[in-house]
mmCIF file of C-alpha atoms in Angstrom:
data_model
loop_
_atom_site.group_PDB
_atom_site.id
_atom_site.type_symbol
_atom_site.label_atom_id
_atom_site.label_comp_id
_atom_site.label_asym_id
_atom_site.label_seq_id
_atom_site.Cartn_x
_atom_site.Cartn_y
_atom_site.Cartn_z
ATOM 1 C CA UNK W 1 78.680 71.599 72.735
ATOM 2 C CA UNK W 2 81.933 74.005 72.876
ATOM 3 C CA UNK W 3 83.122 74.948 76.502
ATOM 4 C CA UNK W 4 82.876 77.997 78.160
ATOM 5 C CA UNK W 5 86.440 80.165 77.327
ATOM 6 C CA UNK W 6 86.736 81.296 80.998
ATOM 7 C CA UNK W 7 89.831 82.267 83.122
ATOM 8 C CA UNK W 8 90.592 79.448 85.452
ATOM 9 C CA UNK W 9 90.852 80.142 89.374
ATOM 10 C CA UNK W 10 94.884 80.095 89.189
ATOM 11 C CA UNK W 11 94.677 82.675 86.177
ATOM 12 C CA UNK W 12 92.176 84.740 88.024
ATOM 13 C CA UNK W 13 94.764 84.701 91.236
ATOM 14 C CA UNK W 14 97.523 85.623 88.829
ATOM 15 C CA UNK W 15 95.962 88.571 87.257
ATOM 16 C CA UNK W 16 97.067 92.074 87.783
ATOM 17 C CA UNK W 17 94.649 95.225 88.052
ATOM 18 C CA UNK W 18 95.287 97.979 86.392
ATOM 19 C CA UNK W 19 97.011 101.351 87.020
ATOM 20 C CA UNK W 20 94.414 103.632 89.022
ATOM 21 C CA UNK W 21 91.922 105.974 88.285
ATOM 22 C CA UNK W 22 92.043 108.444 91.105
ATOM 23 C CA UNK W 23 90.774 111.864 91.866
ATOM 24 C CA UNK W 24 91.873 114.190 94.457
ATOM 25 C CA UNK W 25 90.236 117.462 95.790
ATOM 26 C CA UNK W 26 90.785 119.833 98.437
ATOM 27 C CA UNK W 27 91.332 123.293 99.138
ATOM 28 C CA UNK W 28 93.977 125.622 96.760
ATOM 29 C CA UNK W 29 97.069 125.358 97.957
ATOM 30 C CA UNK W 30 96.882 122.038 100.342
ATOM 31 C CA UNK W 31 99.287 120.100 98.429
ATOM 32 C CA UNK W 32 97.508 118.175 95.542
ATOM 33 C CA UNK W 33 99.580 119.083 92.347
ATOM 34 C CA UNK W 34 102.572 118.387 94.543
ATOM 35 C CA UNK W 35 101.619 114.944 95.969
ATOM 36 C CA UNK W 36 100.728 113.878 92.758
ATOM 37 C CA UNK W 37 104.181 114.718 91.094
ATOM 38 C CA UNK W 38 105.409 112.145 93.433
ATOM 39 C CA UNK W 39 103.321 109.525 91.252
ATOM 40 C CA UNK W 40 105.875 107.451 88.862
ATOM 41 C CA UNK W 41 107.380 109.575 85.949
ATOM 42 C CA UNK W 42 104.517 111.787 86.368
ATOM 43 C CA UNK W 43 103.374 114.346 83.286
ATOM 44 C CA UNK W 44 101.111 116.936 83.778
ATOM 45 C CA UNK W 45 97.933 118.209 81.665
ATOM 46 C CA UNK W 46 97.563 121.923 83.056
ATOM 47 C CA UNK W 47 94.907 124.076 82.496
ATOM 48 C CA UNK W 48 95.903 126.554 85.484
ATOM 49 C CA UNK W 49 99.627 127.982 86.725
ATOM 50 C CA UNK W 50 99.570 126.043 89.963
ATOM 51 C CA UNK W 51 102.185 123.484 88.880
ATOM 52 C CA UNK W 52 104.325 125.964 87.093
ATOM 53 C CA UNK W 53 106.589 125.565 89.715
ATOM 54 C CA UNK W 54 106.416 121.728 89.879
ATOM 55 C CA UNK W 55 109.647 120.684 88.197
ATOM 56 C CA UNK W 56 107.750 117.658 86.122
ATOM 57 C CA UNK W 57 106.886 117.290 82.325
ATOM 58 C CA UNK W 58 103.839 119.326 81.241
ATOM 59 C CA UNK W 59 101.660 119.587 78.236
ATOM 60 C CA UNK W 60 101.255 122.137 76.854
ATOM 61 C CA UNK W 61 105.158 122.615 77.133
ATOM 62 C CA UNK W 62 104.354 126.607 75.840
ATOM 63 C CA UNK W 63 101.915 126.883 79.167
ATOM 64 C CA UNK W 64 98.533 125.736 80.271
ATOM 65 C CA UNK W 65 96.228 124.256 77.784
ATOM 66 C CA UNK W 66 93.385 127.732 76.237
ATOM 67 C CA UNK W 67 91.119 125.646 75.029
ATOM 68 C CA UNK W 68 88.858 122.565 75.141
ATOM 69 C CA UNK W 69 90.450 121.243 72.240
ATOM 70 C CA UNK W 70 94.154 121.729 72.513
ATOM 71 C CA UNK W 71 93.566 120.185 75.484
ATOM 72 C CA UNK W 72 92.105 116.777 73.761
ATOM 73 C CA UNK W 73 94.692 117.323 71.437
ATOM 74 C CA UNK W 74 97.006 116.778 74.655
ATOM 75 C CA UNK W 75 95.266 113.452 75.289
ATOM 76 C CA UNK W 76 95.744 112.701 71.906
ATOM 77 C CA UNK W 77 99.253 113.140 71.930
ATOM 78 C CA UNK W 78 99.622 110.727 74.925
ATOM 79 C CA UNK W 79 98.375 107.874 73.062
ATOM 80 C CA UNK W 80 99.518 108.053 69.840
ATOM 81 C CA UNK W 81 103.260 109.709 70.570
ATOM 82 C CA UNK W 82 105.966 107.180 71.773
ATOM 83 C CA UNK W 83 107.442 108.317 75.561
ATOM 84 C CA UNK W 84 108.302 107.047 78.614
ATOM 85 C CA UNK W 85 105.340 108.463 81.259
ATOM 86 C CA UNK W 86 104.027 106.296 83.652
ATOM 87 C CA UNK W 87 101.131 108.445 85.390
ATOM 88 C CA UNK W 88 99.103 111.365 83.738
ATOM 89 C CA UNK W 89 97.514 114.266 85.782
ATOM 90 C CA UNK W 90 94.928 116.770 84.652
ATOM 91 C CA UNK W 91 95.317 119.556 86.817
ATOM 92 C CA UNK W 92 92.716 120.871 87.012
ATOM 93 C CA UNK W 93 89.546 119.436 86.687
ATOM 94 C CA UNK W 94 87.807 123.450 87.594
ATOM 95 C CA UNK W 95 89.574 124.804 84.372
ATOM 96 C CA UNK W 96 88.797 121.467 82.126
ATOM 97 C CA UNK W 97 85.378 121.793 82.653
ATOM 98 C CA UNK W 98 85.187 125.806 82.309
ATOM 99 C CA UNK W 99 87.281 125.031 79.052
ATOM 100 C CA UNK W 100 84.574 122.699 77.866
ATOM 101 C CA UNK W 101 81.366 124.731 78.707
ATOM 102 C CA UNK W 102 83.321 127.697 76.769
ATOM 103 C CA UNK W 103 83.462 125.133 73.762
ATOM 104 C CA UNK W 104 80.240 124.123 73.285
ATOM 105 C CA UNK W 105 78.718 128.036 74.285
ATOM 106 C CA UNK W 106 80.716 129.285 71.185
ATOM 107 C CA UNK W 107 80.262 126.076 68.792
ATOM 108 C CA UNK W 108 76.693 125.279 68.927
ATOM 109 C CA UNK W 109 75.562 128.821 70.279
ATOM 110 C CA UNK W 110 77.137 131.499 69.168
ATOM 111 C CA UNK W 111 78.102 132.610 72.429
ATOM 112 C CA UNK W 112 74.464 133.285 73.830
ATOM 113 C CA UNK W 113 73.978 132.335 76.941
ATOM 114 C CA UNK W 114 70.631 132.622 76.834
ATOM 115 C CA UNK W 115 70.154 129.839 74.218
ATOM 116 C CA UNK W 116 72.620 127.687 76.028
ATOM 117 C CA UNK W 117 70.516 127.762 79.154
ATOM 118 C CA UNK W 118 66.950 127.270 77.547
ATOM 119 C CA UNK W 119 65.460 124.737 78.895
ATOM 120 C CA UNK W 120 68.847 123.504 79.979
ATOM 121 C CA UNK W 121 69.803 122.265 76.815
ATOM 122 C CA UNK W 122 73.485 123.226 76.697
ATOM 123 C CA UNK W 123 74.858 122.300 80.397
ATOM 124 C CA UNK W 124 73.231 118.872 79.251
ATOM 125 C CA UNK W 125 75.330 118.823 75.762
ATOM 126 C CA UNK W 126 78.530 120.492 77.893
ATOM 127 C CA UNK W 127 78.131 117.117 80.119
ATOM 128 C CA UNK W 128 78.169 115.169 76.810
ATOM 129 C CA UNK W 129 80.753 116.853 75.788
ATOM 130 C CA UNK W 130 83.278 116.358 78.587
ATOM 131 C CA UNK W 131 82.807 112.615 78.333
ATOM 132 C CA UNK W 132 85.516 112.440 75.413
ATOM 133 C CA UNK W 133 87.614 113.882 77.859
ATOM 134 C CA UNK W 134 87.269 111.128 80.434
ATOM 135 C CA UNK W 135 87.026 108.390 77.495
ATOM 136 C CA UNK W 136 90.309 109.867 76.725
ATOM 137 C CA UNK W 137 91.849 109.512 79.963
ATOM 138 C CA UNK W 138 90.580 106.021 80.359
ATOM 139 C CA UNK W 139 92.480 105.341 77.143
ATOM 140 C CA UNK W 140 95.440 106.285 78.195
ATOM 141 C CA UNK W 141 95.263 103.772 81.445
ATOM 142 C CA UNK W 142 93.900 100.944 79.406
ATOM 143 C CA UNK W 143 96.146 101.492 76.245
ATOM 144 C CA UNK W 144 99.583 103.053 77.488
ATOM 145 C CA UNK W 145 99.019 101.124 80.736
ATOM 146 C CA UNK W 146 99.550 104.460 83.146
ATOM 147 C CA UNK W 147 97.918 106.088 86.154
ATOM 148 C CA UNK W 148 95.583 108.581 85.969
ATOM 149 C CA UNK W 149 95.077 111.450 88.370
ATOM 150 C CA UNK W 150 92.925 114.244 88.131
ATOM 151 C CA UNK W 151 92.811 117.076 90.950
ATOM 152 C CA UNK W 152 89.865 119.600 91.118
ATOM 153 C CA UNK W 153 89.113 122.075 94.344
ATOM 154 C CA UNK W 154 86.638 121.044 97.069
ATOM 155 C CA UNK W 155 83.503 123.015 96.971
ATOM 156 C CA UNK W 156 79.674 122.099 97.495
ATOM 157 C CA UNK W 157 77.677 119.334 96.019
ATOM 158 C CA UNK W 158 74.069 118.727 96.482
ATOM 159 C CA UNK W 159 72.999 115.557 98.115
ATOM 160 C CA UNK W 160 69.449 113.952 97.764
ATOM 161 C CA UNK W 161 67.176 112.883 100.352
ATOM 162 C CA UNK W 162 64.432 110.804 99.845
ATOM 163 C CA UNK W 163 63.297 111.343 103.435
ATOM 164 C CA UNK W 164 63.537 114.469 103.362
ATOM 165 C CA UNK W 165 64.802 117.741 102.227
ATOM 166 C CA UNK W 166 68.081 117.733 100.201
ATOM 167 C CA UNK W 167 71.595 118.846 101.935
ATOM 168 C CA UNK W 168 75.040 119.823 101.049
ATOM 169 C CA UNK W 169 78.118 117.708 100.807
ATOM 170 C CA UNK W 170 81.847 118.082 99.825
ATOM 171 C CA UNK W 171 82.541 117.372 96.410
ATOM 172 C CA UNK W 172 84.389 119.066 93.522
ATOM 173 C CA UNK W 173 83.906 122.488 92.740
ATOM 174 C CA UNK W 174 82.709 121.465 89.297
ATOM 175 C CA UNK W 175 79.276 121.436 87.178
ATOM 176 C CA UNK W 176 77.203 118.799 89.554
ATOM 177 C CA UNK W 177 76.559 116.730 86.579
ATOM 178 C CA UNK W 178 80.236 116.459 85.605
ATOM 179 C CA UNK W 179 81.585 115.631 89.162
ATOM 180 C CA UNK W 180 78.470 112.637 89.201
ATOM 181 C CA UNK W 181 80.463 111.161 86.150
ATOM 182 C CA UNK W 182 83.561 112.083 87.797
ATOM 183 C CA UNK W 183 83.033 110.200 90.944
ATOM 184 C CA UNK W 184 81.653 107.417 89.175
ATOM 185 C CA UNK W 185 84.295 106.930 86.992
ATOM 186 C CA UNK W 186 87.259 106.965 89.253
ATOM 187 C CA UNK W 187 88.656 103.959 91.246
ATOM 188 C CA UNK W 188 89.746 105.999 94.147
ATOM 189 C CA UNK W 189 88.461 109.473 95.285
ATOM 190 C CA UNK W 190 89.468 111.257 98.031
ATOM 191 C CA UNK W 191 89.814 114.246 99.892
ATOM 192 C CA UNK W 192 92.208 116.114 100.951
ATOM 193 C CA UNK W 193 91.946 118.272 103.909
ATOM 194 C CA UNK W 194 92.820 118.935 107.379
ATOM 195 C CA UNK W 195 90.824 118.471 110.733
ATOM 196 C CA UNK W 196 88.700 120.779 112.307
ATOM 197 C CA UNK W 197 86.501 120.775 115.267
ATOM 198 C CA UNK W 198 82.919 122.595 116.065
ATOM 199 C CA UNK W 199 83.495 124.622 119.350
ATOM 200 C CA UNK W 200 80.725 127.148 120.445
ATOM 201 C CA UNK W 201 79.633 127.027 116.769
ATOM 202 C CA UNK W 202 82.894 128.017 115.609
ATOM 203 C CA UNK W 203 85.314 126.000 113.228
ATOM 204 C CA UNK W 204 88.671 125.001 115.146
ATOM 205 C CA UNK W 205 92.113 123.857 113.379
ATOM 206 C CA UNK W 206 92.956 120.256 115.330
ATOM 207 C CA UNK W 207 96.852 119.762 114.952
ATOM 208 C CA UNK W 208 98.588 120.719 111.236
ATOM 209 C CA UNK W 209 98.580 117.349 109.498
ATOM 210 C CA UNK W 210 96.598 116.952 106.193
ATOM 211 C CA UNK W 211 94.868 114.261 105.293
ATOM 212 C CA UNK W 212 93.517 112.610 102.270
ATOM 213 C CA UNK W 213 89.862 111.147 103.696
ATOM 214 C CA UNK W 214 88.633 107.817 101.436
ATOM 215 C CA UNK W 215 85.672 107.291 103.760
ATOM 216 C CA UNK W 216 82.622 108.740 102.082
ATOM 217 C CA UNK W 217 79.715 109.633 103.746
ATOM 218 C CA UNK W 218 76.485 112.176 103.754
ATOM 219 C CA UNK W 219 78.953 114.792 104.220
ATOM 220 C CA UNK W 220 81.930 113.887 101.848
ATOM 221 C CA UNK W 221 82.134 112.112 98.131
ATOM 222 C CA UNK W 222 84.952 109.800 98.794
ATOM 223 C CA UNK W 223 85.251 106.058 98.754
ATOM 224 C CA UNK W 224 87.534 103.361 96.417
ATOM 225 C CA UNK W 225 86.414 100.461 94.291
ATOM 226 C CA UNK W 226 86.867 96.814 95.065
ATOM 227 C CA UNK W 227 90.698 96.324 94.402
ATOM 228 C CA UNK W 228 91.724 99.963 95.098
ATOM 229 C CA UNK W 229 90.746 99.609 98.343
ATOM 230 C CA UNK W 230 92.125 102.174 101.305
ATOM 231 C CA UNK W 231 91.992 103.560 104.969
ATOM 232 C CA UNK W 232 89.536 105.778 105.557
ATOM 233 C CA UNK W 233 91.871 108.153 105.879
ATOM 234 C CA UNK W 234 95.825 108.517 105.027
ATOM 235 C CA UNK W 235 98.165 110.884 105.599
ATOM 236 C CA UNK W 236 98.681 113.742 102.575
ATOM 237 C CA UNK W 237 102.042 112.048 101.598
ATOM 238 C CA UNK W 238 102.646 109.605 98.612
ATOM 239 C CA UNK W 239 105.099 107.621 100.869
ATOM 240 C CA UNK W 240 101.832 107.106 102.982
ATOM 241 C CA UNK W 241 99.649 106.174 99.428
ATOM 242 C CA UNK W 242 102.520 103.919 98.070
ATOM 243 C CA UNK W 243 102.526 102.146 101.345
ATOM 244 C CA UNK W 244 99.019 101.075 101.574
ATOM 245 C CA UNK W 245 99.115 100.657 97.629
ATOM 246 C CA UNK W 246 101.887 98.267 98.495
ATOM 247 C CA UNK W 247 99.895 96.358 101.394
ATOM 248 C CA UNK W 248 96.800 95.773 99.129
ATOM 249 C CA UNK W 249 98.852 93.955 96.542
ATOM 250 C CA UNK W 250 98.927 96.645 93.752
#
């Protein structure tokens, strides 16, 4: 009988994880695209202006991506073109998926809305559809060896309840079915945001720090797989990231 081809204890202790998956959401304008330029010899995918004035590689290099496809075609160009990036972020995931669900509405429909929302057909083939782009991403971590980042605004996100009725969460402000295989697919997801307190039913600022929160719970999306591991909640600084990054061995 031929033995097992296994790693051995000492090759399992040796072995290094790879680069991150993370995602990142939070308000406009609280600091994402700029906390993850920090990120080694970042290069950006845009689909919005917000890091125009991020001083980093982008692609496009003409301006943010028009369509679902040049956008792949971005992706594409990652993998097969030789260069020297170490982390990739999409910013944003809002515009990616608004660039798919355009794509699919004027492929397969013809632009009528109507058909693309019978009987929900469409939204369920737009969710198919974005898939490549996330298989794409993944490729470039597993293949090219870098990070991945992707940013998308904080919005609403319906949580079930099998108890009872169903409530809101944060999440991306994204298609619900997207952000599922969003937050399923990352190793780290977090949120960035600053504190507030209730006060006589009235939302109060606590201090100005921000805060990237890794803690998930009924009323956030946010947590970290085994290996990616982080405090609950971190400063919004990448000297704060690296440092824990650091302390957990990666």
């Amino acid at each position: 009988m031929s033995k097992l081809d296994i790693y051995s204890d000492e090759e399992l202790s040796n072995q290094k994880l790879p680069p991150p998956i993370a995602g990142f959401y939070g308000s406009p304008k609280i600091g994402k695209s700029t906390f993850s330029s920090m990120f080694p010899k970042p290069i950006f995918l845009w689909t919005e202006r917000g890091a125009a004035g991020l001083k980093v590689p982008k692609l496009p290099k003409e301006g943010p991506s028009s369509s679902w496809l040049e956008l792949l075609k971005c992706i594409g160009d990652l993998l097969e073109c030789e260069h020297d990036r170490e982390t990739v972020v999409l910013d944003t995931l809002d515009v990616a998926v608004s660039l798919c669900t355009k794509h699919v509405l004027a492929t397969d429909y013809n632009n009528d809305t109507k058909q693309y929302m019978a009987f929900f057909k469409g939204p369920s083939q737009m969710r198919e559809e974005f898939k490549r782009l996330l298989r794409g991403l993944e490729l470039l971590r597993d293949k090219r060896g870098m990070a991945v980042i992707v940013i998308s605004h904080d919005g609403l996100q319906k949580g079930a309840n099998a108890l009872g009725d169903d409530f809101k969460k944060f999440g991306g402000s994204i298609d619900s079915g997207c952000w599922n295989l969003v937050r399923d697919w990352v190793d780290q997801l977090g949120h960035c945001c600053m504190e507030y307190k209730a006060i006589e039913g009235k939302a109060h600022q606590l201090g100005k720090d921000r805060w990237i929160v890794f803690k998930g719970s009924p009323a956030r999306d946010a947590g970290c797989r085994a290996g990616y591991e982080m405090p609950d909640k971190i400063k919004l600084a990448y000297s704060e990231y690296e440092k824990h990054m650091k302390e957990g061995g990666h």
